[in-house]
Amino acid sequence: MRALCVICLIMWSTCPVVAQDMGNLTGKVEDETGEALFAANVVVKGPAIEGIRGVITDEQGNYRIDRLPPGMYEITISYIGYETTVVSGVEIRAGESTTRNFELTAVALIGQQVVVSASRKQEKALDAPASIATIEASEIRDRGVLSPTEHIKALPGVDFSKTGISQSNVVVRGFNNVFSGALLTLVDNRIARVPSLRFNAFDMIPVTGEDIERIEVVLGPGSALYGPNTSSGVMHIITRSPFGSEGNTI
């Protein structure tokens, strides 16, 4: 009986010590307008723990991760529709509560992309009456290519053939040849093919990757909107506005 009392006394006396050796991480997750984000994922990892630890925020956007060993941690905050935020070098100290608040930036989802080529008016990609693929400026800047067509060659349904250093032929839904004009090519709503020849000279289109804001490819017939020679689809190259992209690059 005396031995049992001694063991209980030792366990009782060591519990506060163990708790004091741990730290807590608390904070709040909001969007750019200051609105709390409910059920955002907050994950921490570091050399002091095995694997990862994580929680989700409550209805007020608050989170709390208890009993973290002292050390340096990396915090990852993610939420659908918002850019994932990663913060390194967060120190957790023994017996202290560390507070880190986060503000997430909204990003456009695929279904919320605005396109203009499917109906010749602005609309969401999900509302477009035709299948449409979009190559955004961030993807275009990452590719060092000589012709705008090389940005779309990996899209489903696109038939691409390279005929020279900067020359290429591309159509949608097959039937590719050197004089193929089945793919209507536009630059800022103007026809880009060689006049009267129905010939797409893609290497002669006077735009570079820095000039392009996005490329929209309509996969399917577009004669009702664009007239003849649009039986296979439309490639619309939309350039950046000079009012929103002043200056130049070297």
XYZ file of C-alpha atoms in Angstrom:
250
model
C 0.000 0.000 0.000
C 2.840 2.355 0.888
C 4.532 1.570 -2.456
C 1.311 2.384 -4.351
C 1.030 5.731 -2.590
C 4.625 6.561 -3.479
C 4.006 5.743 -7.163
C 0.860 7.883 -7.250
C 2.718 10.749 -5.585
C 5.512 10.554 -8.167
C 3.055 10.502 -11.087
C 1.090 13.440 -9.666
C 4.225 15.494 -9.126
C 5.613 14.860 -12.628
C 2.450 15.733 -14.582
C 2.852 19.528 -14.201
C 6.484 19.202 -15.221
C 5.526 17.382 -18.431
C 2.874 20.004 -19.203
C 5.348 22.803 -18.590
C 7.754 21.224 -21.080
C 5.185 21.648 -23.878
C 3.962 24.698 -25.763
C 0.783 25.668 -27.602
C 0.096 27.250 -30.984
C -2.995 29.406 -31.397
C -4.269 31.943 -33.882
C -6.920 32.941 -36.385
C -7.335 32.455 -40.141
C -9.126 35.132 -42.178
C -9.522 36.166 -45.796
C -8.482 39.489 -47.321
C -11.670 41.188 -46.131
C -11.179 40.089 -42.523
C -13.889 37.423 -42.637
C -13.148 34.298 -40.608
C -12.537 31.088 -42.581
C -14.309 28.089 -41.073
C -12.725 24.609 -41.461
C -9.414 25.852 -42.845
C -6.627 23.288 -42.481
C -3.721 24.197 -40.193
C -0.846 21.706 -40.233
C 2.490 21.897 -38.400
C 5.618 19.823 -38.814
C 9.097 19.992 -37.381
C 12.020 17.945 -36.086
C 10.564 17.900 -32.563
C 7.550 15.788 -33.593
C 7.100 12.653 -35.635
C 5.042 13.212 -38.762
C 2.618 16.133 -38.731
C 0.006 17.614 -36.396
C -3.043 19.451 -37.603
C -6.453 20.902 -36.794
C -9.207 22.824 -38.564
C -10.447 26.271 -37.631
C -13.747 26.792 -35.835
C -16.633 29.016 -36.958
C -14.750 32.107 -35.774
C -11.635 31.087 -37.705
C -9.717 30.245 -34.530
C -7.415 27.252 -34.149
C -5.367 25.744 -31.331
C -2.744 23.000 -31.329
C -1.768 21.865 -27.830
C 1.202 19.975 -26.398
C 3.850 20.806 -28.976
C 7.435 20.086 -27.890
C 9.706 23.150 -27.937
C 11.418 23.751 -31.263
C 11.105 25.298 -34.719
C 8.067 24.467 -36.827
C 6.687 24.973 -40.314
C 2.998 25.906 -40.524
C 0.878 25.219 -43.609
C -2.587 26.774 -43.969
C -4.843 25.632 -46.804
C -8.443 26.276 -47.772
C -10.383 25.534 -50.956
C -10.480 28.597 -53.194
C -7.540 30.273 -51.450
C -3.805 30.254 -51.983
C -1.971 27.902 -49.638
C 0.278 29.720 -47.164
C 3.452 28.179 -45.742
C 5.363 29.855 -42.901
C 8.681 28.490 -41.650
C 10.744 29.276 -38.590
C 7.914 29.498 -36.049
C 9.363 28.897 -32.588
C 7.397 27.071 -29.912
C 8.697 27.617 -26.369
C 8.123 25.435 -23.330
C 5.250 26.553 -21.131
C 4.230 29.355 -23.521
C 1.426 29.903 -26.011
C 2.558 31.164 -29.421
C 0.038 33.115 -31.514
C 0.151 33.261 -35.314
C -2.679 34.820 -37.336
C -2.977 34.293 -41.080
C -4.657 36.058 -43.988
C -5.340 33.920 -47.061
C -5.614 35.287 -50.591
C -8.485 34.111 -52.779
C -7.608 32.488 -56.096
C -9.790 31.749 -59.115
C -11.047 28.200 -59.388
C -11.159 26.480 -62.769
C -14.929 26.651 -62.847
C -14.791 30.404 -62.184
C -12.513 31.291 -65.094
C -13.952 33.974 -67.344
C -13.752 33.247 -71.079
C -14.899 35.178 -74.139
C -14.324 32.901 -77.135
C -17.141 30.365 -76.717
C -19.993 32.899 -77.035
C -18.094 36.081 -77.993
C -19.020 37.540 -74.617
C -17.682 37.264 -71.081
C -18.952 34.226 -69.194
C -17.758 31.604 -66.747
C -16.048 28.578 -68.250
C -18.675 26.273 -66.722
C -21.460 28.282 -68.378
C -19.862 28.211 -71.844
C -21.894 26.300 -74.463
C -18.777 24.591 -75.849
C -15.772 22.762 -74.473
C -13.057 25.352 -73.936
C -9.496 25.150 -72.618
C -7.530 28.104 -71.272
C -3.775 28.635 -71.007
C -3.096 31.318 -68.403
C -0.278 33.890 -68.386
C 1.597 32.114 -65.584
C 1.891 28.961 -67.708
C 2.886 30.946 -70.785
C 5.684 32.789 -68.979
C 7.154 29.496 -67.758
C 7.615 28.194 -71.303
C 10.364 29.480 -73.564
C 8.825 28.821 -76.980
C 9.031 30.501 -80.377
C 5.428 30.077 -81.486
C 2.131 30.590 -79.629
C 0.920 27.202 -80.850
C 3.464 25.376 -78.691
C 1.529 26.480 -75.621
C -1.521 24.428 -76.643
C 0.092 21.311 -78.115
C -0.486 19.285 -74.928
C -4.226 20.020 -74.770
C -6.616 17.104 -75.393
C -7.868 16.980 -78.972
C -5.081 19.162 -80.382
C -3.071 17.829 -83.329
C 0.363 19.483 -83.434
C 3.260 18.996 -85.825
C 6.511 20.948 -85.907
C 7.843 21.705 -89.391
C 10.809 23.955 -88.581
C 12.602 25.909 -85.888
C 9.644 28.229 -85.382
C 7.170 26.801 -87.909
C 4.376 24.466 -86.886
C 0.934 23.274 -87.889
C -1.866 22.767 -85.431
C -5.536 21.886 -85.739
C -8.241 20.545 -83.478
C -9.900 17.187 -84.117
C -7.345 15.967 -86.663
C -6.807 16.481 -90.430
C -3.511 18.308 -90.028
C -1.531 19.324 -93.112
C 0.750 22.125 -94.204
C -2.097 24.249 -95.590
C -4.659 23.402 -92.941
C -6.923 26.294 -92.031
C -9.583 24.385 -90.146
C -8.550 25.996 -86.846
C -9.634 29.618 -86.878
C -6.919 31.694 -85.222
C -7.695 35.076 -83.686
C -5.559 37.714 -82.004
C -7.696 40.072 -79.936
C -10.800 39.177 -82.001
C -9.033 39.749 -85.335
C -8.401 36.923 -87.796
C -4.700 36.033 -87.808
C -4.497 33.749 -90.861
C -3.016 34.870 -94.185
C -5.760 36.788 -96.050
C -7.593 34.942 -98.839
C -5.370 31.842 -98.542
C -6.949 30.196 -95.473
C -3.387 29.549 -94.336
C -2.366 29.764 -90.680
C 1.194 31.116 -90.482
C 1.550 30.801 -86.722
C 5.209 31.853 -86.697
C 4.222 35.180 -88.277
C 1.815 36.158 -85.506
C 3.484 39.264 -84.007
C 3.180 38.371 -80.318
C 5.612 37.018 -77.739
C 5.033 35.199 -74.482
C 5.332 38.484 -72.582
C 2.527 39.985 -74.680
C -0.011 37.196 -74.117
C -2.489 37.368 -71.251
C -4.113 34.023 -72.058
C -4.960 31.656 -74.897
C -8.455 30.226 -75.248
C -9.089 27.152 -77.401
C -12.666 26.232 -78.316
C -12.830 22.519 -79.073
C -15.593 22.204 -81.621
C -17.340 23.952 -84.510
C -17.738 27.711 -84.267
C -19.242 28.662 -87.625
C -22.423 30.060 -86.073
C -20.362 32.737 -84.315
C -17.283 33.152 -86.488
C -18.423 32.249 -90.008
C -16.875 29.747 -92.443
C -13.592 27.870 -92.004
C -14.300 27.252 -88.325
C -15.411 23.646 -88.525
C -12.814 22.339 -86.070
C -12.461 25.061 -83.484
C -11.047 28.439 -82.528
C -7.739 29.479 -81.006
C -8.027 32.965 -79.545
C -4.832 34.717 -78.429
C -5.671 37.541 -76.026
C -2.867 40.011 -75.397
C -2.226 42.086 -72.301
C -3.777 45.516 -72.019
C -1.244 48.369 -72.295
C -3.088 50.126 -69.473
C -2.512 47.249 -67.072
C 1.020 46.269 -68.098
C 2.965 49.457 -68.606
C 6.699 49.245 -69.267
C 8.837 46.598 -70.890
C 11.035 43.614 -70.049
C 14.616 42.733 -70.932
